């Protein structure tokens, strides 16, 4: 994979006089697109150098100053590469066909504590299909990426496809709490869906279930979803809605895993009453 590659080295671009804005002038390959997403994440990492305000921004409920710092750094790279953006923090910008779905800082409450489970997640969507994704764990520095049909990697190493485990042996990551134990071995609730899903992909968790109702936007799960899928895991909305959406107001209830455990957890989540 390519990290830190110059955007201008990846694409021939034109910049209108005085505008400082670049756009794609050639067909974009998956590898080129992934390189730009890695550069975007590198920019977010750099934006935290010397950053010491981990408190609330005052802009809206639950928004932190670090969310805005990360968003600004990511937007600069993505927009100047000619991508449209759907960001949790700043909404939709641009009208390009390729849309970067961005969570600048997933788990920002964890970051404010500090609890070491927070990430930047980006998934580029083309039409109604994800193309590439990158999730970066800011606490550990570990980075996952995926290309649709091209597998998923962690720090450049290809992730193997994993055999599913029985539900009663599974360690399941969750968001919120179920009304009853669905039969898992153990559960964990860490507070950053992007990292939870990556942990399913690399085998630290066996499944993921969102037990909240319409709490997660597409930026929360799309990056981790593609990484999971490229390791053979199944990912579905508990209520049969399409997970790939570019509606900023849309919320979904993802469930991820494999084999009998995934089937059982999906059925159990669907049987939960609204909470």
C-alpha atoms as a PDB file:
ATOM      1  CA  UNK A   1       0.000   0.000   0.000  1.00  0.00           C
ATOM      2  CA  UNK A   2       1.057   3.628  -0.404  1.00  0.00           C
ATOM      3  CA  UNK A   3       1.109   6.020   2.521  1.00  0.00           C
ATOM      4  CA  UNK A   4       1.941   9.670   2.350  1.00  0.00           C
ATOM      5  CA  UNK A   5       2.085   9.709  -1.459  1.00  0.00           C
ATOM      6  CA  UNK A   6       1.584  13.151  -2.944  1.00  0.00           C
ATOM      7  CA  UNK A   7      -1.834  13.666  -4.457  1.00  0.00           C
ATOM      8  CA  UNK A   8      -0.250  15.343  -7.436  1.00  0.00           C
ATOM      9  CA  UNK A   9       1.905  12.264  -7.983  1.00  0.00           C
ATOM     10  CA  UNK A  10      -1.167  10.047  -7.976  1.00  0.00           C
ATOM     11  CA  UNK A  11      -3.362  11.991 -10.388  1.00  0.00           C
ATOM     12  CA  UNK A  12      -2.754  14.466 -13.178  1.00  0.00           C
ATOM     13  CA  UNK A  13      -4.868  17.401 -12.025  1.00  0.00           C
ATOM     14  CA  UNK A  14      -5.883  20.824 -13.173  1.00  0.00           C
ATOM     15  CA  UNK A  15      -6.252  23.750 -10.833  1.00  0.00           C
ATOM     16  CA  UNK A  16      -8.409  26.649 -12.036  1.00  0.00           C
ATOM     17  CA  UNK A  17      -6.673  29.985 -11.723  1.00  0.00           C
ATOM     18  CA  UNK A  18      -7.030  31.390  -8.263  1.00  0.00           C
ATOM     19  CA  UNK A  19      -9.282  28.617  -7.039  1.00  0.00           C
ATOM     20  CA  UNK A  20      -6.739  26.210  -5.553  1.00  0.00           C
ATOM     21  CA  UNK A  21      -9.074  23.336  -6.345  1.00  0.00           C
ATOM     22  CA  UNK A  22      -8.048  20.084  -8.026  1.00  0.00           C
ATOM     23  CA  UNK A  23     -10.160  17.430  -9.730  1.00  0.00           C
ATOM     24  CA  UNK A  24      -9.582  14.081 -11.361  1.00  0.00           C
ATOM     25  CA  UNK A  25      -8.612  14.189 -15.023  1.00  0.00           C
ATOM     26  CA  UNK A  26      -8.118  10.427 -15.525  1.00  0.00           C
ATOM     27  CA  UNK A  27      -9.947   7.270 -14.511  1.00  0.00           C
ATOM     28  CA  UNK A  28      -9.236   6.482 -10.887  1.00  0.00           C
ATOM     29  CA  UNK A  29      -7.994   3.006  -9.995  1.00  0.00           C
ATOM     30  CA  UNK A  30      -8.725   1.412  -6.649  1.00  0.00           C
ATOM     31  CA  UNK A  31      -5.051   1.581  -5.682  1.00  0.00           C
ATOM     32  CA  UNK A  32      -4.882   5.295  -6.502  1.00  0.00           C
ATOM     33  CA  UNK A  33      -8.056   5.943  -4.567  1.00  0.00           C
ATOM     34  CA  UNK A  34      -6.767   4.008  -1.579  1.00  0.00           C
ATOM     35  CA  UNK A  35      -3.531   6.017  -1.642  1.00  0.00           C
ATOM     36  CA  UNK A  36      -5.496   9.255  -1.307  1.00  0.00           C
ATOM     37  CA  UNK A  37      -7.523   7.871   1.579  1.00  0.00           C
ATOM     38  CA  UNK A  38      -4.304   6.862   3.344  1.00  0.00           C
ATOM     39  CA  UNK A  39      -2.936  10.361   2.773  1.00  0.00           C
ATOM     40  CA  UNK A  40      -6.118  11.789   4.259  1.00  0.00           C
ATOM     41  CA  UNK A  41      -5.740   9.676   7.381  1.00  0.00           C
ATOM     42  CA  UNK A  42      -2.080  10.705   7.614  1.00  0.00           C
ATOM     43  CA  UNK A  43      -3.251  14.331   7.592  1.00  0.00           C
ATOM     44  CA  UNK A  44      -5.648  13.645  10.463  1.00  0.00           C
ATOM     45  CA  UNK A  45      -2.866  11.971  12.454  1.00  0.00           C
ATOM     46  CA  UNK A  46      -0.624  14.997  11.856  1.00  0.00           C
ATOM     47  CA  UNK A  47      -3.398  17.378  12.935  1.00  0.00           C
ATOM     48  CA  UNK A  48      -3.258  15.904  16.435  1.00  0.00           C
ATOM     49  CA  UNK A  49       0.442  16.692  16.868  1.00  0.00           C
ATOM     50  CA  UNK A  50       0.494  19.170  19.729  1.00  0.00           C
ATOM     51  CA  UNK A  51      -3.302  19.161  20.022  1.00  0.00           C
ATOM     52  CA  UNK A  52      -4.337  19.486  23.666  1.00  0.00           C
ATOM     53  CA  UNK A  53      -8.032  20.441  23.610  1.00  0.00           C
ATOM     54  CA  UNK A  54     -10.001  17.224  24.052  1.00  0.00           C
ATOM     55  CA  UNK A  55     -13.065  18.941  25.473  1.00  0.00           C
ATOM     56  CA  UNK A  56     -16.466  19.623  23.948  1.00  0.00           C
ATOM     57  CA  UNK A  57     -16.635  22.028  21.030  1.00  0.00           C
ATOM     58  CA  UNK A  58     -19.811  23.779  22.148  1.00  0.00           C
ATOM     59  CA  UNK A  59     -21.131  23.497  18.603  1.00  0.00           C
ATOM     60  CA  UNK A  60     -23.617  20.679  19.173  1.00  0.00           C
ATOM     61  CA  UNK A  61     -24.317  17.985  21.731  1.00  0.00           C
ATOM     62  CA  UNK A  62     -21.610  15.346  21.852  1.00  0.00           C
ATOM     63  CA  UNK A  63     -19.214  17.146  19.503  1.00  0.00           C
ATOM     64  CA  UNK A  64     -15.621  17.624  20.640  1.00  0.00           C
ATOM     65  CA  UNK A  65     -12.981  20.116  19.552  1.00  0.00           C
ATOM     66  CA  UNK A  66     -10.905  17.193  18.280  1.00  0.00           C
ATOM     67  CA  UNK A  67     -13.768  16.162  15.972  1.00  0.00           C
ATOM     68  CA  UNK A  68     -13.502  19.516  14.216  1.00  0.00           C
ATOM     69  CA  UNK A  69      -9.712  19.468  14.025  1.00  0.00           C
ATOM     70  CA  UNK A  70      -9.794  16.021  12.417  1.00  0.00           C
ATOM     71  CA  UNK A  71     -12.631  16.982  10.080  1.00  0.00           C
ATOM     72  CA  UNK A  72     -10.804  20.063   8.809  1.00  0.00           C
ATOM     73  CA  UNK A  73      -7.627  18.087   8.106  1.00  0.00           C
ATOM     74  CA  UNK A  74      -9.507  15.345   6.265  1.00  0.00           C
ATOM     75  CA  UNK A  75     -11.662  17.706   4.208  1.00  0.00           C
ATOM     76  CA  UNK A  76      -8.614  19.589   2.940  1.00  0.00           C
ATOM     77  CA  UNK A  77      -7.153  16.453   1.370  1.00  0.00           C
ATOM     78  CA  UNK A  78     -10.371  14.833   0.168  1.00  0.00           C
ATOM     79  CA  UNK A  79     -11.873  17.946  -1.394  1.00  0.00           C
ATOM     80  CA  UNK A  80      -8.643  18.930  -3.117  1.00  0.00           C
ATOM     81  CA  UNK A  81      -8.461  15.424  -4.556  1.00  0.00           C
ATOM     82  CA  UNK A  82     -11.846  16.015  -6.176  1.00  0.00           C
ATOM     83  CA  UNK A  83     -13.905  13.734  -3.972  1.00  0.00           C
ATOM     84  CA  UNK A  84     -17.328  14.574  -2.642  1.00  0.00           C
ATOM     85  CA  UNK A  85     -17.549  14.067   1.112  1.00  0.00           C
ATOM     86  CA  UNK A  86     -20.237  12.914   3.521  1.00  0.00           C
ATOM     87  CA  UNK A  87     -18.870  13.785   6.958  1.00  0.00           C
ATOM     88  CA  UNK A  88     -20.469  13.235  10.331  1.00  0.00           C
ATOM     89  CA  UNK A  89     -19.262  16.662  11.428  1.00  0.00           C
ATOM     90  CA  UNK A  90     -19.712  18.852   8.345  1.00  0.00           C
ATOM     91  CA  UNK A  91     -22.330  17.066   6.251  1.00  0.00           C
ATOM     92  CA  UNK A  92     -22.288  16.671   2.467  1.00  0.00           C
ATOM     93  CA  UNK A  93     -19.966  18.652   0.232  1.00  0.00           C
ATOM     94  CA  UNK A  94     -19.205  18.364  -3.469  1.00  0.00           C
ATOM     95  CA  UNK A  95     -21.079  16.655  -6.282  1.00  0.00           C
ATOM     96  CA  UNK A  96     -18.529  14.138  -7.581  1.00  0.00           C
ATOM     97  CA  UNK A  97     -19.610  10.547  -8.202  1.00  0.00           C
ATOM     98  CA  UNK A  98     -17.018   9.268  -5.727  1.00  0.00           C
ATOM     99  CA  UNK A  99     -18.090  10.089  -2.169  1.00  0.00           C
ATOM    100  CA  UNK A 100     -15.797   9.713   0.841  1.00  0.00           C
ATOM    101  CA  UNK A 101     -17.938   8.786   3.840  1.00  0.00           C
ATOM    102  CA  UNK A 102     -15.949  10.204   6.749  1.00  0.00           C
ATOM    103  CA  UNK A 103     -15.945   9.822  10.500  1.00  0.00           C
ATOM    104  CA  UNK A 104     -13.054  12.107  11.439  1.00  0.00           C
ATOM    105  CA  UNK A 105     -12.914  10.778  14.999  1.00  0.00           C
ATOM    106  CA  UNK A 106     -15.028   7.743  15.855  1.00  0.00           C
ATOM    107  CA  UNK A 107     -15.066   7.298  19.620  1.00  0.00           C
ATOM    108  CA  UNK A 108     -14.350  10.936  20.418  1.00  0.00           C
ATOM    109  CA  UNK A 109     -15.775  10.549  23.930  1.00  0.00           C
ATOM    110  CA  UNK A 110     -13.200   7.816  24.515  1.00  0.00           C
ATOM    111  CA  UNK A 111     -10.499  10.147  23.199  1.00  0.00           C
ATOM    112  CA  UNK A 112     -11.573  12.855  25.638  1.00  0.00           C
ATOM    113  CA  UNK A 113     -11.113  10.602  28.691  1.00  0.00           C
ATOM    114  CA  UNK A 114      -8.588   9.280  27.422  1.00  0.00           C
ATOM    115  CA  UNK A 115      -9.636   5.699  26.698  1.00  0.00           C
ATOM    116  CA  UNK A 116      -7.545   4.059  23.951  1.00  0.00           C
ATOM    117  CA  UNK A 117     -10.345   3.110  21.525  1.00  0.00           C
ATOM    118  CA  UNK A 118     -10.889   5.870  18.940  1.00  0.00           C
ATOM    119  CA  UNK A 119     -10.278   6.029  15.215  1.00  0.00           C
ATOM    120  CA  UNK A 120     -10.620   7.778  11.893  1.00  0.00           C
ATOM    121  CA  UNK A 121     -12.752   5.898   9.371  1.00  0.00           C
ATOM    122  CA  UNK A 122     -13.155   6.626   5.646  1.00  0.00           C
ATOM    123  CA  UNK A 123     -15.026   4.583   3.047  1.00  0.00           C
ATOM    124  CA  UNK A 124     -15.216   5.775  -0.559  1.00  0.00           C
ATOM    125  CA  UNK A 125     -18.546   4.923  -2.169  1.00  0.00           C
ATOM    126  CA  UNK A 126     -19.122   4.790  -5.928  1.00  0.00           C
ATOM    127  CA  UNK A 127     -22.851   4.852  -6.645  1.00  0.00           C
ATOM    128  CA  UNK A 128     -24.285   2.381  -4.170  1.00  0.00           C
ATOM    129  CA  UNK A 129     -21.136   0.305  -3.698  1.00  0.00           C
ATOM    130  CA  UNK A 130     -18.090   0.794  -1.450  1.00  0.00           C
ATOM    131  CA  UNK A 131     -14.768   0.914  -3.324  1.00  0.00           C
ATOM    132  CA  UNK A 132     -12.067   1.309  -0.681  1.00  0.00           C
ATOM    133  CA  UNK A 133     -11.856   1.865   3.061  1.00  0.00           C
ATOM    134  CA  UNK A 134      -9.293   2.801   5.706  1.00  0.00           C
ATOM    135  CA  UNK A 135      -9.675   2.731   9.493  1.00  0.00           C
ATOM    136  CA  UNK A 136      -6.854   4.068  11.690  1.00  0.00           C
ATOM    137  CA  UNK A 137      -6.595   3.372  15.421  1.00  0.00           C
ATOM    138  CA  UNK A 138      -5.119   6.552  16.900  1.00  0.00           C
ATOM    139  CA  UNK A 139      -4.171   4.964  20.216  1.00  0.00           C
ATOM    140  CA  UNK A 140      -2.166   2.041  18.816  1.00  0.00           C
ATOM    141  CA  UNK A 141      -1.276   3.373  15.361  1.00  0.00           C
ATOM    142  CA  UNK A 142      -2.656   0.198  13.744  1.00  0.00           C
ATOM    143  CA  UNK A 143      -4.302   0.726  10.360  1.00  0.00           C
ATOM    144  CA  UNK A 144      -6.682  -1.465   8.373  1.00  0.00           C
ATOM    145  CA  UNK A 145      -7.620  -1.026   4.730  1.00  0.00           C
ATOM    146  CA  UNK A 146      -9.669  -2.849   2.112  1.00  0.00           C
ATOM    147  CA  UNK A 147     -10.505  -2.796  -1.583  1.00  0.00           C
ATOM    148  CA  UNK A 148     -13.749  -4.362  -2.749  1.00  0.00           C
ATOM    149  CA  UNK A 149     -12.811  -7.732  -4.203  1.00  0.00           C
ATOM    150  CA  UNK A 150      -9.164  -7.212  -3.261  1.00  0.00           C
ATOM    151  CA  UNK A 151      -9.074  -8.332   0.350  1.00  0.00           C
ATOM    152  CA  UNK A 152      -8.381  -6.497   3.589  1.00  0.00           C
ATOM    153  CA  UNK A 153      -5.082  -5.733   5.274  1.00  0.00           C
ATOM    154  CA  UNK A 154      -3.801  -4.655   8.664  1.00  0.00           C
ATOM    155  CA  UNK A 155      -0.606  -2.598   8.522  1.00  0.00           C
ATOM    156  CA  UNK A 156      -0.049  -3.940   5.009  1.00  0.00           C
ATOM    157  CA  UNK A 157      -0.448  -7.636   5.857  1.00  0.00           C
ATOM    158  CA  UNK A 158      -3.315  -9.476   4.178  1.00  0.00           C
ATOM    159  CA  UNK A 159      -5.954 -10.584   6.663  1.00  0.00           C
ATOM    160  CA  UNK A 160      -6.936 -14.254   6.322  1.00  0.00           C
ATOM    161  CA  UNK A 161     -10.491 -15.457   6.098  1.00  0.00           C
ATOM    162  CA  UNK A 162     -11.501 -16.870   9.455  1.00  0.00           C
ATOM    163  CA  UNK A 163     -13.642 -19.853  10.335  1.00  0.00           C
ATOM    164  CA  UNK A 164     -16.683 -18.833  12.421  1.00  0.00           C
ATOM    165  CA  UNK A 165     -17.016 -19.982  16.030  1.00  0.00           C
ATOM    166  CA  UNK A 166     -20.166 -21.225  17.808  1.00  0.00           C
ATOM    167  CA  UNK A 167     -22.220 -18.531  19.502  1.00  0.00           C
ATOM    168  CA  UNK A 168     -21.638 -19.966  22.971  1.00  0.00           C
ATOM    169  CA  UNK A 169     -17.887 -19.541  22.446  1.00  0.00           C
ATOM    170  CA  UNK A 170     -18.077 -16.135  20.766  1.00  0.00           C
ATOM    171  CA  UNK A 171     -16.783 -12.861  22.178  1.00  0.00           C
ATOM    172  CA  UNK A 172     -19.188 -10.250  20.826  1.00  0.00           C
ATOM    173  CA  UNK A 173     -18.673  -6.491  20.583  1.00  0.00           C
ATOM    174  CA  UNK A 174     -21.843  -4.517  21.214  1.00  0.00           C
ATOM    175  CA  UNK A 175     -23.244  -1.003  21.173  1.00  0.00           C
ATOM    176  CA  UNK A 176     -25.800  -0.555  23.991  1.00  0.00           C
ATOM    177  CA  UNK A 177     -27.291  -3.510  25.859  1.00  0.00           C
ATOM    178  CA  UNK A 178     -29.768  -6.226  24.857  1.00  0.00           C
ATOM    179  CA  UNK A 179     -32.827  -6.988  26.958  1.00  0.00           C
ATOM    180  CA  UNK A 180     -31.532 -10.520  27.454  1.00  0.00           C
ATOM    181  CA  UNK A 181     -28.403 -12.577  26.819  1.00  0.00           C
ATOM    182  CA  UNK A 182     -28.694 -14.098  23.321  1.00  0.00           C
ATOM    183  CA  UNK A 183     -26.351 -16.942  24.251  1.00  0.00           C
ATOM    184  CA  UNK A 184     -22.876 -15.563  23.553  1.00  0.00           C
ATOM    185  CA  UNK A 185     -19.784 -16.614  25.435  1.00  0.00           C
ATOM    186  CA  UNK A 186     -18.792 -13.071  26.455  1.00  0.00           C
ATOM    187  CA  UNK A 187     -19.412  -9.483  25.345  1.00  0.00           C
ATOM    188  CA  UNK A 188     -17.516  -6.188  25.280  1.00  0.00           C
ATOM    189  CA  UNK A 189     -18.797  -2.620  24.810  1.00  0.00           C
ATOM    190  CA  UNK A 190     -15.957  -0.272  23.850  1.00  0.00           C
ATOM    191  CA  UNK A 191     -17.684   2.665  22.139  1.00  0.00           C
ATOM    192  CA  UNK A 192     -16.247   2.935  18.610  1.00  0.00           C
ATOM    193  CA  UNK A 193     -18.051   0.892  15.955  1.00  0.00           C
ATOM    194  CA  UNK A 194     -15.320   1.292  13.330  1.00  0.00           C
ATOM    195  CA  UNK A 195     -12.747  -0.351  15.597  1.00  0.00           C
ATOM    196  CA  UNK A 196     -15.225  -2.956  16.835  1.00  0.00           C
ATOM    197  CA  UNK A 197     -15.832  -4.059  13.238  1.00  0.00           C
ATOM    198  CA  UNK A 198     -12.119  -4.125  12.454  1.00  0.00           C
ATOM    199  CA  UNK A 199     -11.671  -6.356  15.494  1.00  0.00           C
ATOM    200  CA  UNK A 200     -14.240  -8.733  13.994  1.00  0.00           C
ATOM    201  CA  UNK A 201     -12.292  -8.685  10.731  1.00  0.00           C
ATOM    202  CA  UNK A 202      -8.968  -9.535  12.364  1.00  0.00           C
ATOM    203  CA  UNK A 203     -10.353 -12.093  14.812  1.00  0.00           C
ATOM    204  CA  UNK A 204     -10.145 -10.338  18.158  1.00  0.00           C
ATOM    205  CA  UNK A 205     -13.947 -10.305  18.269  1.00  0.00           C
ATOM    206  CA  UNK A 206     -16.196 -12.936  16.720  1.00  0.00           C
ATOM    207  CA  UNK A 207     -19.219 -10.719  16.039  1.00  0.00           C
ATOM    208  CA  UNK A 208     -20.682  -7.238  16.475  1.00  0.00           C
ATOM    209  CA  UNK A 209     -24.259  -6.204  17.310  1.00  0.00           C
ATOM    210  CA  UNK A 210     -25.738  -2.718  17.603  1.00  0.00           C
ATOM    211  CA  UNK A 211     -28.467  -2.887  20.238  1.00  0.00           C
ATOM    212  CA  UNK A 212     -29.330   0.792  20.067  1.00  0.00           C
ATOM    213  CA  UNK A 213     -32.114   2.000  17.771  1.00  0.00           C
ATOM    214  CA  UNK A 214     -31.030   4.022  14.754  1.00  0.00           C
ATOM    215  CA  UNK A 215     -27.937   5.354  16.514  1.00  0.00           C
ATOM    216  CA  UNK A 216     -25.229   4.757  13.897  1.00  0.00           C
ATOM    217  CA  UNK A 217     -24.709   6.864  10.784  1.00  0.00           C
ATOM    218  CA  UNK A 218     -23.014   5.443   7.677  1.00  0.00           C
ATOM    219  CA  UNK A 219     -19.677   7.015   8.691  1.00  0.00           C
ATOM    220  CA  UNK A 220     -19.690   4.880  11.846  1.00  0.00           C
ATOM    221  CA  UNK A 221     -19.781   1.503  10.111  1.00  0.00           C
ATOM    222  CA  UNK A 222     -19.047   1.650   6.355  1.00  0.00           C
ATOM    223  CA  UNK A 223     -15.262   1.528   6.684  1.00  0.00           C
ATOM    224  CA  UNK A 224     -15.349  -1.359   9.129  1.00  0.00           C
ATOM    225  CA  UNK A 225     -18.097  -3.050   7.117  1.00  0.00           C
ATOM    226  CA  UNK A 226     -15.979  -3.301   3.966  1.00  0.00           C
ATOM    227  CA  UNK A 227     -12.967  -4.513   5.948  1.00  0.00           C
ATOM    228  CA  UNK A 228     -15.152  -7.202   7.554  1.00  0.00           C
ATOM    229  CA  UNK A 229     -16.673  -8.270   4.256  1.00  0.00           C
ATOM    230  CA  UNK A 230     -13.271  -8.639   2.640  1.00  0.00           C
ATOM    231  CA  UNK A 231     -12.318 -11.169   5.338  1.00  0.00           C
ATOM    232  CA  UNK A 232     -15.468 -13.205   4.692  1.00  0.00           C
ATOM    233  CA  UNK A 233     -17.641 -11.834   7.495  1.00  0.00           C
ATOM    234  CA  UNK A 234     -21.285 -11.060   6.869  1.00  0.00           C
ATOM    235  CA  UNK A 235     -22.648  -7.612   7.703  1.00  0.00           C
ATOM    236  CA  UNK A 236     -26.345  -6.718   7.615  1.00  0.00           C
ATOM    237  CA  UNK A 237     -28.785  -4.180   8.982  1.00  0.00           C
ATOM    238  CA  UNK A 238     -30.997  -5.769  11.628  1.00  0.00           C
ATOM    239  CA  UNK A 239     -34.076  -4.391   9.873  1.00  0.00           C
ATOM    240  CA  UNK A 240     -33.154  -5.260   6.268  1.00  0.00           C
ATOM    241  CA  UNK A 241     -32.313  -1.713   5.185  1.00  0.00           C
ATOM    242  CA  UNK A 242     -29.410  -1.098   2.806  1.00  0.00           C
ATOM    243  CA  UNK A 243     -26.274  -0.284   4.769  1.00  0.00           C
ATOM    244  CA  UNK A 244     -24.752   1.798   1.977  1.00  0.00           C
ATOM    245  CA  UNK A 245     -26.501   5.145   2.148  1.00  0.00           C
ATOM    246  CA  UNK A 246     -25.366   8.706   1.483  1.00  0.00           C
ATOM    247  CA  UNK A 247     -28.165  10.320   3.467  1.00  0.00           C
ATOM    248  CA  UNK A 248     -26.707  12.297   6.375  1.00  0.00           C
ATOM    249  CA  UNK A 249     -29.897  11.746   8.369  1.00  0.00           C
ATOM    250  CA  UNK A 250     -29.940   7.969   7.818  1.00  0.00           C
ATOM    251  CA  UNK A 251     -29.301   5.658  10.740  1.00  0.00           C
ATOM    252  CA  UNK A 252     -28.799   1.907  10.689  1.00  0.00           C
ATOM    253  CA  UNK A 253     -28.455  -1.066  13.065  1.00  0.00           C
ATOM    254  CA  UNK A 254     -25.531  -3.207  11.855  1.00  0.00           C
ATOM    255  CA  UNK A 255     -24.811  -6.798  12.853  1.00  0.00           C
ATOM    256  CA  UNK A 256     -21.579  -8.517  11.762  1.00  0.00           C
ATOM    257  CA  UNK A 257     -20.076 -11.971  12.106  1.00  0.00           C
ATOM    258  CA  UNK A 258     -20.051 -15.368  10.487  1.00  0.00           C
ATOM    259  CA  UNK A 259     -21.746 -18.740  10.435  1.00  0.00           C
ATOM    260  CA  UNK A 260     -24.305 -19.869  12.996  1.00  0.00           C
ATOM    261  CA  UNK A 261     -23.321 -17.145  15.453  1.00  0.00           C
ATOM    262  CA  UNK A 262     -24.116 -14.386  12.938  1.00  0.00           C
ATOM    263  CA  UNK A 263     -27.459 -15.966  12.022  1.00  0.00           C
ATOM    264  CA  UNK A 264     -28.439 -16.360  15.673  1.00  0.00           C
ATOM    265  CA  UNK A 265     -27.360 -12.847  16.661  1.00  0.00           C
ATOM    266  CA  UNK A 266     -29.166 -11.275  13.710  1.00  0.00           C
ATOM    267  CA  UNK A 267     -32.368 -13.135  14.608  1.00  0.00           C
ATOM    268  CA  UNK A 268     -32.013 -12.196  18.270  1.00  0.00           C
ATOM    269  CA  UNK A 269     -31.477  -8.525  17.418  1.00  0.00           C
ATOM    270  CA  UNK A 270     -34.558  -8.524  15.200  1.00  0.00           C
ATOM    271  CA  UNK A 271     -36.604  -9.959  18.049  1.00  0.00           C
ATOM    272  CA  UNK A 272     -35.637  -7.124  20.397  1.00  0.00           C
ATOM    273  CA  UNK A 273     -38.356  -4.573  21.021  1.00  0.00           C
ATOM    274  CA  UNK A 274     -37.585  -0.927  20.255  1.00  0.00           C
ATOM    275  CA  UNK A 275     -35.528   0.608  23.013  1.00  0.00           C
END
